[in-house]
Amino acid sequence: KIVLYTMAGSLVFLPVILILYSCYGTTNLLLLVSSSTSLNVDLQFLLGFGLLAVFAVKIPLIPVHLWLPEAHVAAPTAGSVLLAGVLLKLGGIGIIRYLIPLFPAFVISVFPLIALMCLSSFLYSSLAVMRQVDLKKIVAYSSIAHMALVTLAIFSMSEHSVASSTFMMIAHGLVSPGLFLLVGFLYERSHT
């Protein structure tokens, strides 16, 4: 599932890059940000939804979150540590670094949809934690809930919320891998 979801996101990401390059003749982020207001609104929305779809897979948000618990269960402890500590942050950093500066009008107009996705992702994964018996799935679903709150903070569009979401990503990058290490230690001792 992780390969399929990531590949689908990459297949959306490539045309976005190509369209940006065809419009501006460069992929230099500074030049793109300084001239991104010259894009018409329809193209901003099309490219904004493309980037949002890619980053929503990496965070992950509902409805593209199903790969994460399965990936954690199938991965060894070191894989779960890397996945939780590094890879989940790519979506948040991508939103902060690329989506918001390139398409601010899109981000402002799509905030109600994002807030709904983040809150439903938080509620669903929090309720799913209570039904799990596998410790790796418990940590994975709680990780989805945490990253949904991070995403909601990012899209709140204030300097303070982006700084606090960055702090939350750092905290998640320490706490979640630590929990996966503890689960791995428990499995090594009890083999269950």
CSV table of C-alpha atoms in Angstrom, one decimal:
chain,number,residue,atom,x,y,z
A,1,LYS,CA,0.0,0.0,0.0
A,2,ILE,CA,2.8,2.4,0.8
A,3,VAL,CA,4.2,2.0,-2.7
A,4,LEU,CA,0.8,2.4,-4.4
A,5,TYR,CA,-0.1,5.5,-2.4
A,6,THR,CA,3.3,7.1,-2.9
A,7,MET,CA,3.3,6.3,-6.6
A,8,ALA,CA,-0.1,7.8,-7.0
A,9,GLY,CA,1.0,10.9,-5.3
A,10,SER,CA,4.1,11.1,-7.4
A,11,LEU,CA,2.0,10.7,-10.6
A,12,VAL,CA,0.1,13.8,-9.5
A,13,PHE,CA,3.2,15.7,-8.4
A,14,LEU,CA,5.0,15.3,-11.8
A,15,PRO,CA,2.4,17.2,-13.9
A,16,VAL,CA,2.3,20.0,-11.3
A,17,ILE,CA,6.1,20.5,-11.6
A,18,LEU,CA,5.9,20.3,-15.4
A,19,ILE,CA,3.0,22.9,-15.5
A,20,LEU,CA,4.9,25.2,-13.2
A,21,TYR,CA,8.0,24.9,-15.4
A,22,SER,CA,6.1,25.5,-18.5
A,23,CYS,CA,4.5,28.7,-17.0
A,24,TYR,CA,7.7,30.2,-15.6
A,25,GLY,CA,10.6,28.4,-17.3
A,26,THR,CA,12.2,27.5,-14.0
A,27,THR,CA,11.7,25.4,-10.9
A,28,ASN,CA,13.6,27.9,-8.7
A,29,LEU,CA,11.5,28.3,-5.6
A,30,LEU,CA,12.4,32.0,-5.0
A,31,LEU,CA,11.4,32.9,-8.6
A,32,LEU,CA,8.2,30.8,-8.4
A,33,VAL,CA,7.1,32.4,-5.1
A,34,SER,CA,7.8,36.0,-6.3
A,35,SER,CA,5.8,35.5,-9.5
A,36,SER,CA,3.1,33.0,-8.4
A,37,THR,CA,0.5,35.7,-8.2
A,38,SER,CA,0.6,36.0,-12.0
A,39,LEU,CA,-1.1,32.6,-12.4
A,40,ASN,CA,-4.8,32.8,-13.1
A,41,VAL,CA,-7.1,31.5,-10.3
A,42,ASP,CA,-8.2,28.3,-12.1
A,43,LEU,CA,-4.6,27.2,-12.7
A,44,GLN,CA,-3.7,28.1,-9.0
A,45,PHE,CA,-6.6,25.9,-7.8
A,46,LEU,CA,-5.7,23.0,-10.2
A,47,LEU,CA,-2.0,23.1,-9.1
A,48,GLY,CA,-3.0,23.7,-5.5
A,49,PHE,CA,-5.2,20.6,-5.4
A,50,GLY,CA,-2.4,18.6,-7.0
A,51,LEU,CA,0.1,19.6,-4.3
A,52,LEU,CA,-2.5,19.1,-1.6
A,53,ALA,CA,-3.2,15.6,-2.8
A,54,VAL,CA,0.5,14.7,-2.8
A,55,PHE,CA,1.2,16.1,0.7
A,56,ALA,CA,-2.0,14.7,2.2
A,57,VAL,CA,-0.7,11.2,1.2
A,58,LYS,CA,2.5,11.8,3.1
A,59,ILE,CA,1.0,13.3,6.2
A,60,PRO,CA,-1.5,11.2,6.0
A,61,LEU,CA,-5.0,12.6,6.1
A,62,ILE,CA,-8.3,10.9,5.5
A,63,PRO,CA,-9.1,9.5,2.9
A,64,VAL,CA,-5.5,8.6,1.9
A,65,HIS,CA,-4.3,7.4,5.3
A,66,LEU,CA,-4.9,3.7,5.1
A,67,TRP,CA,-1.3,2.8,4.0
A,68,LEU,CA,0.3,4.0,7.3
A,69,PRO,CA,-1.0,1.4,9.8
A,70,GLU,CA,-0.3,-1.4,7.4
A,71,ALA,CA,3.2,-0.1,6.6
A,72,HIS,CA,4.0,0.1,10.3
A,73,VAL,CA,2.8,-3.4,11.0
A,74,ALA,CA,4.7,-4.9,8.1
A,75,ALA,CA,7.9,-2.9,8.7
A,76,PRO,CA,10.7,-3.9,11.1
A,77,THR,CA,11.3,-1.6,14.1
A,78,ALA,CA,14.0,0.4,12.3
A,79,GLY,CA,11.6,0.9,9.3
A,80,SER,CA,8.8,2.1,11.7
A,81,VAL,CA,11.2,4.5,13.4
A,82,LEU,CA,12.3,6.0,10.1
A,83,LEU,CA,8.8,6.2,8.8
A,84,ALA,CA,7.4,7.9,11.9
A,85,GLY,CA,10.4,10.1,12.6
A,86,VAL,CA,11.2,11.4,9.1
A,87,LEU,CA,8.9,10.4,6.3
A,88,LEU,CA,5.6,11.7,7.8
A,89,LYS,CA,7.1,15.2,8.2
A,90,LEU,CA,7.6,15.5,4.4
A,91,GLY,CA,4.0,16.4,3.9
A,92,GLY,CA,4.0,19.1,6.6
A,93,ILE,CA,7.2,20.6,5.4
A,94,GLY,CA,6.0,20.5,1.8
A,95,ILE,CA,2.8,22.4,2.8
A,96,ILE,CA,4.8,25.0,4.7
A,97,ARG,CA,7.6,25.4,2.1
A,98,TYR,CA,5.8,24.9,-1.2
A,99,LEU,CA,2.0,25.0,-1.0
A,100,ILE,CA,1.4,28.0,1.1
A,101,PRO,CA,4.0,30.3,-0.6
A,102,LEU,CA,3.1,29.3,-4.1
A,103,PHE,CA,-0.7,29.2,-3.9
A,104,PRO,CA,-1.8,31.4,-0.9
A,105,ALA,CA,-5.3,32.2,-2.5
A,106,PHE,CA,-5.9,28.5,-2.9
A,107,VAL,CA,-4.9,27.8,0.7
A,108,ILE,CA,-7.2,30.4,2.1
A,109,SER,CA,-10.2,29.3,0.1
A,110,VAL,CA,-9.7,25.6,0.8
A,111,PHE,CA,-9.3,26.0,4.6
A,112,PRO,CA,-12.8,24.8,5.5
A,113,LEU,CA,-12.3,21.6,3.5
A,114,ILE,CA,-8.9,21.0,5.1
A,115,ALA,CA,-10.2,21.7,8.6
A,116,LEU,CA,-13.0,19.1,7.9
A,117,MET,CA,-10.4,16.6,6.7
A,118,CYS,CA,-8.1,17.2,9.6
A,119,LEU,CA,-10.8,17.0,12.2
A,120,SER,CA,-12.4,13.8,10.7
A,121,SER,CA,-8.9,12.3,10.4
A,122,PHE,CA,-8.2,13.1,14.1
A,123,LEU,CA,-11.6,11.7,15.3
A,124,TYR,CA,-11.5,8.6,13.1
A,125,SER,CA,-7.9,7.7,14.1
A,126,SER,CA,-8.5,8.4,17.8
A,127,LEU,CA,-11.5,6.2,17.8
A,128,ALA,CA,-9.7,3.5,15.8
A,129,VAL,CA,-6.9,3.4,18.4
A,130,MET,CA,-9.4,2.1,21.0
A,131,ARG,CA,-10.3,-0.8,18.8
A,132,GLN,CA,-6.8,-2.0,18.1
A,133,VAL,CA,-4.9,-4.9,19.8
A,134,ASP,CA,-1.7,-4.6,17.9
A,135,LEU,CA,0.7,-2.1,19.6
A,136,LYS,CA,2.2,-1.0,16.3
A,137,LYS,CA,-1.3,-0.1,15.0
A,138,ILE,CA,-2.1,1.7,18.2
A,139,VAL,CA,1.0,3.9,17.7
A,140,ALA,CA,0.3,4.3,14.0
A,141,TYR,CA,-3.3,5.5,14.5
A,142,SER,CA,-2.2,7.9,17.2
A,143,SER,CA,0.5,9.1,14.9
A,144,ILE,CA,-2.2,9.9,12.2
A,145,ALA,CA,-4.2,11.8,14.9
A,146,HIS,CA,-1.1,13.8,15.9
A,147,MET,CA,-0.2,14.7,12.3
A,148,ALA,CA,-3.8,15.8,11.6
A,149,LEU,CA,-3.5,18.3,14.4
A,150,VAL,CA,-0.2,19.4,12.9
A,151,THR,CA,-1.9,20.0,9.5
A,152,LEU,CA,-4.7,21.9,11.1
A,153,ALA,CA,-2.2,24.2,12.8
A,154,ILE,CA,-0.3,24.7,9.5
A,155,PHE,CA,-3.4,25.7,7.6
A,156,SER,CA,-4.5,28.2,10.3
A,157,MET,CA,-2.3,30.6,8.4
A,158,SER,CA,-0.7,32.6,11.2
A,159,GLU,CA,3.0,32.9,12.0
A,160,HIS,CA,2.5,31.5,15.4
A,161,SER,CA,0.5,28.4,14.2
A,162,VAL,CA,3.2,27.5,11.6
A,163,ALA,CA,5.9,27.8,14.3
A,164,SER,CA,3.9,25.7,16.7
A,165,SER,CA,3.2,23.1,14.0
A,166,THR,CA,6.9,22.9,13.3
A,167,PHE,CA,7.5,22.3,17.0
A,168,MET,CA,4.8,19.7,17.1
A,169,MET,CA,6.4,17.9,14.1
A,170,ILE,CA,9.8,17.9,16.0
A,171,ALA,CA,8.0,16.5,19.1
A,172,HIS,CA,6.3,13.9,17.0
A,173,GLY,CA,9.6,13.0,15.4
A,174,LEU,CA,11.0,12.1,18.8
A,175,VAL,CA,8.0,10.6,20.6
A,176,SER,CA,6.6,8.4,17.9
A,177,PRO,CA,9.9,6.7,17.0
A,178,GLY,CA,10.5,6.2,20.7
A,179,LEU,CA,7.2,4.4,21.1
A,180,PHE,CA,8.0,2.2,18.1
A,181,LEU,CA,11.4,1.4,19.7
A,182,LEU,CA,9.6,0.4,22.9
A,183,VAL,CA,7.2,-1.8,20.9
A,184,GLY,CA,10.2,-3.4,19.2
A,185,PHE,CA,11.9,-4.1,22.5
A,186,LEU,CA,8.7,-5.7,23.9
A,187,TYR,CA,8.5,-7.9,20.8
A,188,GLU,CA,12.1,-9.0,21.1
A,189,ARG,CA,11.6,-10.0,24.7
A,190,SER,CA,8.2,-11.7,24.4
A,191,HIS,CA,8.0,-12.6,20.7
A,192,THR,CA,4.4,-11.6,20.5
